[in-house]
Short mmCIF file of C-alpha atoms and ligand atoms in Angstrom, two decimals:
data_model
loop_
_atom_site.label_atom_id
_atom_site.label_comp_id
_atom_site.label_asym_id
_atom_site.label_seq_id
_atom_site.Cartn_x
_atom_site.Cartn_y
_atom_site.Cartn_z
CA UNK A 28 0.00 0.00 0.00
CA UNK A 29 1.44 3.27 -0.73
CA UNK A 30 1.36 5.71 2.32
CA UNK A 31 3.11 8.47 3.51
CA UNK A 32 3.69 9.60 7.24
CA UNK A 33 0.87 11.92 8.39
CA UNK A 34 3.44 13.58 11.11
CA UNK A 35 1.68 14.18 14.18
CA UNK A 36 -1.74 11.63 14.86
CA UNK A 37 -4.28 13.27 17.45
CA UNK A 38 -6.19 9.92 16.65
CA UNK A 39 -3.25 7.93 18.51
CA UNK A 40 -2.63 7.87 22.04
CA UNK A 41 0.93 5.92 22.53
CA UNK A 42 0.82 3.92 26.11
CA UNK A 43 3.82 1.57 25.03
CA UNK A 44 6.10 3.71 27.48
CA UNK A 45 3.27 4.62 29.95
CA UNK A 46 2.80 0.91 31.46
CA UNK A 47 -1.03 0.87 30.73
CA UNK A 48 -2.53 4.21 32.45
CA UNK A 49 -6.20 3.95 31.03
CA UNK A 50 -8.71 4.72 32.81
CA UNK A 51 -12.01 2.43 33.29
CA UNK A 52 -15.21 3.75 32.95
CA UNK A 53 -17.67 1.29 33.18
CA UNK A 54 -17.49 -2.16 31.33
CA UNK A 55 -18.52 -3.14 28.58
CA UNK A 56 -17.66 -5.91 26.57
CA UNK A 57 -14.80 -5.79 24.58
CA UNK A 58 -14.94 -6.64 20.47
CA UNK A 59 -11.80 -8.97 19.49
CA UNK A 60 -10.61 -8.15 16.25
CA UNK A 61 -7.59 -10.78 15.74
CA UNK A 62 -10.46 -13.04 17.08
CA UNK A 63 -10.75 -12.94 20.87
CA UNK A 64 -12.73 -10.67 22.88
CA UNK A 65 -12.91 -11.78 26.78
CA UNK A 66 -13.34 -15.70 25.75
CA UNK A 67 -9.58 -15.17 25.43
CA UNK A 68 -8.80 -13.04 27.97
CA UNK A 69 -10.50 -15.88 30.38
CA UNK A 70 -8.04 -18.62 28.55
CA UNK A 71 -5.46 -16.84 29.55
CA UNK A 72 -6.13 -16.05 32.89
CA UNK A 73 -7.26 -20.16 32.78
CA UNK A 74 -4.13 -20.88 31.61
CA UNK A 75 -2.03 -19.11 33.86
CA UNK A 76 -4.60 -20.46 37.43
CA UNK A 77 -4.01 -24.34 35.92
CA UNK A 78 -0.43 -23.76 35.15
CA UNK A 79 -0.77 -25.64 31.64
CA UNK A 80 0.14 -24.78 28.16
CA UNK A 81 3.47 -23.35 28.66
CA UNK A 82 6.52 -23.88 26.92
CA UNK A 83 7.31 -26.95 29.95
CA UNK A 84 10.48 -25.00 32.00
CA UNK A 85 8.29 -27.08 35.02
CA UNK A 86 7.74 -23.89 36.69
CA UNK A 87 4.13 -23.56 34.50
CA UNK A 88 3.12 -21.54 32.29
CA UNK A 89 4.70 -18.41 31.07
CA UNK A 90 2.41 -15.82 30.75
CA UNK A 91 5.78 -13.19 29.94
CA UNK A 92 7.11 -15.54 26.94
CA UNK A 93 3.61 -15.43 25.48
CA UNK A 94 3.12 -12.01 25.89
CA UNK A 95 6.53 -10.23 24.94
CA UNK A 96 5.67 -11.93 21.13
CA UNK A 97 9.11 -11.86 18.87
CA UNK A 98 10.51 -8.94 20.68
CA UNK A 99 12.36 -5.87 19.20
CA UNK A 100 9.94 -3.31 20.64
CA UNK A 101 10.16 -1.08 23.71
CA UNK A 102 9.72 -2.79 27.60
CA UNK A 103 6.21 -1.87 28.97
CA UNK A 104 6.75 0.44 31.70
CA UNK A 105 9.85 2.31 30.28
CA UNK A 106 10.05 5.75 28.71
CA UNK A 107 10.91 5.14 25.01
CA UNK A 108 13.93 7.28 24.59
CA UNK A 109 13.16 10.42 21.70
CA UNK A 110 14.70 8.78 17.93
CA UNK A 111 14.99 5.48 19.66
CA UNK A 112 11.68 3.75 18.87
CA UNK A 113 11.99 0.38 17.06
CA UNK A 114 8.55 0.12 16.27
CA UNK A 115 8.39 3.90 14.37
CA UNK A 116 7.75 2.82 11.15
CA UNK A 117 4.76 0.30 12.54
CA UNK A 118 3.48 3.26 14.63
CA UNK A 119 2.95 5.53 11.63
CA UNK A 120 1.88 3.06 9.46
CA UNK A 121 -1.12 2.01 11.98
CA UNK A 122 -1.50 5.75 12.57
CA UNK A 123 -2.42 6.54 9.06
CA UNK A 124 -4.36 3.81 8.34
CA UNK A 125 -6.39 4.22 11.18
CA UNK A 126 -6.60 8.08 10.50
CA UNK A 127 -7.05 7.48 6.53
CA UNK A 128 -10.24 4.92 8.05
CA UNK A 129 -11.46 7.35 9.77
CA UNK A 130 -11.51 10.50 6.91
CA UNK A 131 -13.09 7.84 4.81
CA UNK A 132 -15.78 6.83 7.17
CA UNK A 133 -16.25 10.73 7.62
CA UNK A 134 -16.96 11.15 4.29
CA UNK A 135 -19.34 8.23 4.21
CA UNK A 136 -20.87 9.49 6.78
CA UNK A 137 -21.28 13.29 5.78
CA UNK A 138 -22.78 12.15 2.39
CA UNK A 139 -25.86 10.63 4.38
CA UNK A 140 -26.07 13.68 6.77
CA UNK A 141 -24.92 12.64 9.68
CA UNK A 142 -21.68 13.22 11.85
CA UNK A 143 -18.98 10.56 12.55
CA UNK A 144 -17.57 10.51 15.80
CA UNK A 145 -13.54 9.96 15.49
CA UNK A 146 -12.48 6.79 17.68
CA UNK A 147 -8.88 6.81 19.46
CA UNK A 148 -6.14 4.41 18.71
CA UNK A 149 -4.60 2.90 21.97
CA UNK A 150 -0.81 1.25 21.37
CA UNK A 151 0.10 -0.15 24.40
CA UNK A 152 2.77 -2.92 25.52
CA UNK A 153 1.49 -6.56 27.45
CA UNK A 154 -1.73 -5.33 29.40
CA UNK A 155 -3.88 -2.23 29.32
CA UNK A 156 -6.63 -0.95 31.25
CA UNK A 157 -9.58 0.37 29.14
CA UNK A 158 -13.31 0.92 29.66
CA UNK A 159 -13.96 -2.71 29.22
CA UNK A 160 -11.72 -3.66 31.95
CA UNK A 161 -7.91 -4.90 32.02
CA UNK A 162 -6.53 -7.04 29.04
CA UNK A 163 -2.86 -8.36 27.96
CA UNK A 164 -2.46 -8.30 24.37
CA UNK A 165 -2.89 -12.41 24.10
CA UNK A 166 -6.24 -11.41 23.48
CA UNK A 167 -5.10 -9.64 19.91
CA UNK A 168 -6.12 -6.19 18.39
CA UNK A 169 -9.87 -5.38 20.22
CA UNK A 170 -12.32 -2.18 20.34
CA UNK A 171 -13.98 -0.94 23.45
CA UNK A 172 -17.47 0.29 22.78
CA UNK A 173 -17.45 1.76 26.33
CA UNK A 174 -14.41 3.98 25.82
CA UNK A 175 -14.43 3.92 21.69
CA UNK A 176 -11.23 3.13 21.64
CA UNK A 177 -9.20 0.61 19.72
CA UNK A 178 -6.40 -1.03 21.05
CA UNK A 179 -3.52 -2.42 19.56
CA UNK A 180 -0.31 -4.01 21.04
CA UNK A 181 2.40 -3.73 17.71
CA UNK A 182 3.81 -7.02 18.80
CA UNK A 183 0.46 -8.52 17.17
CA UNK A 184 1.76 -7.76 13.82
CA UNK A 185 5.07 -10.30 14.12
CA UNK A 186 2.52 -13.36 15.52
CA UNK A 187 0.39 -12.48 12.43
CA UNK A 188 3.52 -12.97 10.27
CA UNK A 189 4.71 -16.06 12.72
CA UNK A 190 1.39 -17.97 13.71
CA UNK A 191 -0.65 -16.84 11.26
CA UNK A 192 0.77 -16.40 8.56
CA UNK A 193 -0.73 -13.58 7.11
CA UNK A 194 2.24 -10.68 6.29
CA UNK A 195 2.32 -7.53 4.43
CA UNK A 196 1.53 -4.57 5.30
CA UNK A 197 -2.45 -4.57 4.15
CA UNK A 198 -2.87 -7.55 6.47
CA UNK A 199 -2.33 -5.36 9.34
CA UNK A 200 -4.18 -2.64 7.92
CA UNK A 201 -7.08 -4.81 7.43
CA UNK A 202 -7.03 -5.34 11.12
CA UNK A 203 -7.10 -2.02 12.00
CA UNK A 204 -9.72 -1.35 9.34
CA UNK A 205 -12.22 -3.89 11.02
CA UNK A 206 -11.33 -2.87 14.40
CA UNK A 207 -12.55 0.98 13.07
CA UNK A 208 -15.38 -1.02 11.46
CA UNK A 209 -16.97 -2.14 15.34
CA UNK A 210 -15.96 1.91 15.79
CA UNK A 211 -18.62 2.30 12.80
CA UNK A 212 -21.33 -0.34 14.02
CA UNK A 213 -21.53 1.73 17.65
CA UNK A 214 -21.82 4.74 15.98
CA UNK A 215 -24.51 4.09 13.77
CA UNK A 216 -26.44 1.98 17.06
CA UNK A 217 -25.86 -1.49 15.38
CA UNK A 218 -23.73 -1.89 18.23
CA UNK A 219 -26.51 -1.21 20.44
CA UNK A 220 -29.47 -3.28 18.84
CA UNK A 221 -26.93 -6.72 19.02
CA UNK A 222 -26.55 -6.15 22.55
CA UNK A 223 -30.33 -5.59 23.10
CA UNK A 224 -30.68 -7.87 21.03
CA UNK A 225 -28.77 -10.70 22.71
CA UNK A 226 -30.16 -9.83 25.82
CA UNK A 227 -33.45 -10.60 24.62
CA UNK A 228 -32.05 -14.15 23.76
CA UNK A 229 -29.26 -15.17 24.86
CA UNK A 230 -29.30 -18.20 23.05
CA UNK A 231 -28.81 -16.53 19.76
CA UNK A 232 -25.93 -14.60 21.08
CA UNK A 233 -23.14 -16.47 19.32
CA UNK A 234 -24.98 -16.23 16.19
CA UNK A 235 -25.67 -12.32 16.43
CA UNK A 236 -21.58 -12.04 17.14
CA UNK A 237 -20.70 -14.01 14.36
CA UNK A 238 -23.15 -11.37 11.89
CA UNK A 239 -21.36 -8.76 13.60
CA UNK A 240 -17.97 -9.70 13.30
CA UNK A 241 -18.59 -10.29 9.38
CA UNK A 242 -20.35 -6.81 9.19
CA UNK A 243 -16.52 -5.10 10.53
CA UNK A 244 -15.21 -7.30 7.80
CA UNK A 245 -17.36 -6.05 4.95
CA UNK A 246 -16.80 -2.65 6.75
CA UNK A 247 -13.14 -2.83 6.54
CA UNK A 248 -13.96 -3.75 2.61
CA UNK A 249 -15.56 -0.21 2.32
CA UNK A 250 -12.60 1.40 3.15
CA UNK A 251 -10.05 -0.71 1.02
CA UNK A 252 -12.31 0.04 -1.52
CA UNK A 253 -11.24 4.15 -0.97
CA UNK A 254 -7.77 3.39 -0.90
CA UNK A 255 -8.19 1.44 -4.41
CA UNK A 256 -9.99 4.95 -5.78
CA UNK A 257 -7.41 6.64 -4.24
CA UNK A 258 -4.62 4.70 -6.66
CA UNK A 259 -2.95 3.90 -3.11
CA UNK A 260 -3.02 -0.12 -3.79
CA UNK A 261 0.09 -2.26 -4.61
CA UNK A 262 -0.50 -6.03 -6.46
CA UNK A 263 -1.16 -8.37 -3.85
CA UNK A 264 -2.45 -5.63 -1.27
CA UNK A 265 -6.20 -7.33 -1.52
CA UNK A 266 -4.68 -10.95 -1.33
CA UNK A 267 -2.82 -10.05 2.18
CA UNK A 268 -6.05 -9.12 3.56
CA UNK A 269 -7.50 -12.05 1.90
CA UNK A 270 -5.09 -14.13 3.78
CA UNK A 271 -5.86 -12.27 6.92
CA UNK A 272 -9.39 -11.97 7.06
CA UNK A 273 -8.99 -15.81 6.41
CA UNK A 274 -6.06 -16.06 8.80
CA UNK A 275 -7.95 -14.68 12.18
CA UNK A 276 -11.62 -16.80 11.19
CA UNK A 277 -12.66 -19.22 13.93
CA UNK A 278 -12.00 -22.46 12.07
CA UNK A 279 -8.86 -20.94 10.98
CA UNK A 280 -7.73 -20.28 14.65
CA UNK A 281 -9.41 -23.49 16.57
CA UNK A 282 -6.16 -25.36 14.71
CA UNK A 283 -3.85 -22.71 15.91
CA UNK A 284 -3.92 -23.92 19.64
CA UNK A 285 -1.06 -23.82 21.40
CA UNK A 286 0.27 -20.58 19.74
CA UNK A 287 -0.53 -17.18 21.09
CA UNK A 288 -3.93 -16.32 20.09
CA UNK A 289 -6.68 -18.42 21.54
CA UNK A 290 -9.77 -19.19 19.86
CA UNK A 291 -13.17 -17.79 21.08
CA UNK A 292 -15.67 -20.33 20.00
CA UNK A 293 -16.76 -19.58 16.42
CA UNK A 294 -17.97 -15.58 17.20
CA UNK A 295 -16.41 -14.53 13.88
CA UNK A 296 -16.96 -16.91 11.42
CA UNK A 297 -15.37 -19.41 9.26
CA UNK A 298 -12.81 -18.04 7.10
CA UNK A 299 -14.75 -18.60 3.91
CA UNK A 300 -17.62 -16.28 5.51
CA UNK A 301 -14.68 -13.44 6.19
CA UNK A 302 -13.09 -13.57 3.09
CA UNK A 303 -16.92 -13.19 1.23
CA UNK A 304 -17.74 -10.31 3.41
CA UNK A 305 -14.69 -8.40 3.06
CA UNK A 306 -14.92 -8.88 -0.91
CA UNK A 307 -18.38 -7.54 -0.24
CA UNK A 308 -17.07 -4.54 0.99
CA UNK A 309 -14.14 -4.13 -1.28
CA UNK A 310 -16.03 -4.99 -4.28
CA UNK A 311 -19.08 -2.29 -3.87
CA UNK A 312 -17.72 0.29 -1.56
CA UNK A 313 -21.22 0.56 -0.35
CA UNK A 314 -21.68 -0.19 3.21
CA UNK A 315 -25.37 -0.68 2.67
CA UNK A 316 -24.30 -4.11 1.27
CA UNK A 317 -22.76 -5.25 4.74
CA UNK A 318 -26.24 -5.98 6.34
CA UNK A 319 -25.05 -8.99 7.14
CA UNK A 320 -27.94 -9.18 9.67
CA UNK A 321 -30.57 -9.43 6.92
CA UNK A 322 -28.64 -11.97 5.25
CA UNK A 323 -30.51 -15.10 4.98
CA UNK A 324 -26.87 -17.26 3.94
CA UNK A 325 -23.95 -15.52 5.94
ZN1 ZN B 15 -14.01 -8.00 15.35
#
């Protein structure tokens, strides 16, 4: 994808140095985006209370090692020296595609009258606390309806190259672009109607989740239709988010065990589904095609 740094992102708030410092206001519950929401955040904490699934020192499991991913970024908790940042060129990349997202889903917004309400961009290092309660980043890239806030950990992007095999740099901007898409579903109240919704019947809950999760993907579609008008894609841009949206589905994930990311059971859909519902979006640019809820064949 060709980019360019924006320079200064009043979209991004950078916590990598802080050591968390969010603030909770209320829960809610968090979306997962690389798959998890709190179904992984309990497998962790599961993991860690049974001592199983660790790399076998005999001392349990290592909830650091898991955590830290490949390395080569900054140590949570420590002031990231001024020119020093290893993760710069990650930073600004995630910073203008969320802000490009964003300007797009403005202007989408704008041409049917209404206003868009700009979500933040979180980076933060191991664990966070956010409006939707504390999470580590084993629980991948997630958005906090409570706080509207995405947050990202940039280790996430070397387990997407490592465990799931889904590189380039569109990849990780498709994850970012469906993390803005859950942005997009609270502010137009879809948000709201799933969780009354589910309430309502609880026994549909999984299925409601699963629309949802395929409506961010068709969402994220929208906007890499923009960046095609805009001339901005490179060949094989579409495949890596191909491979992505494929990369973080449910089926795709339950064989993934073991590795860093944990599977929630089957809230976002089989990879087929993903990859149909992001070519939705891609293919139309019209995000009146993602009802996904009216869909009679997701
Ligand atoms: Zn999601």
């Amino acid at each position: 994808m060709k980019w360019s740094p924006r320079g200064s992102s009043p979209d991004v708030i950078d916590q990598r140095g802080g050591g968390g410092g969010g603030r909770s206001r209320g829960r809610g519950a968090a979306i997962g985006g690389g798959g998890l929401g709190l179904g992984g955040i309990l497998i962790v904490v599961l993991l860690q209370v049974l001592g199983g699934g660790g790399g076998g020192s005999g001392s349990g499991f290592d909830i650091g090692q898991v955590l830290q991913g490949a390395g080569g970024g900054p140590v949570a908790g420590e002031p990231i020296p001024a020119g020093e940042d290893p993760e710069k060129d990650l930073k600004d990349f995630s910073a203008y595609v969320f802000g490009d997202a964003q300007d797009r889903w403005t202007a989408i917004f704008s041409e049917q009258g209404r206003d868009y309400g700009r979500a933040k961009l979180v980076l933060y290092r191991s664990g966070v606390s956010t409006g939707c309660g504390d999470a580590s980043s084993a629980v991948g890239p997630f958005y906090c309806p409570a706080d509207q806030r995405v947050y990202l950990d940039l280790s996430f992007y070397q387990d997407m190259i490592d465990q799931l095999k889904a590189p380039g740099d569109f990849a990780w901007a498709y994850v970012i672009a469906h993390e803005i898409g859950h942005h997009v579903q609270q502010e137009l109240g879809t948000a709201a109607e799933v969780d009354a919704a589910r309430r309502k019947d609880p026994s549909d809950a999984n299925a409601l989740s699963v629309r949802q999760e395929l409506q961010a993907d068709c969402y994220a579609g929208v906007w890499a239709r923009g960046v095609y008008q805009a001339g901005q894609l490179e060949p094989g841009d579409v495949d890596e988010a191909f491979t992505a949206a494929e990369s973080v589905g449910d089926d795709r994930l339950q064989r993934q065990a073991g590795g860093r990311v944990q599977p929630d059971s089957f809230t976002h859909g089989t990879s087929e589904q993903r990859r149909r519902w992001f070519t939705t979006g891609q293919t139309t640019g019209d995000p009146s095609r993602c009802d996904t809820f009216a869909a009679d064949d997701i």
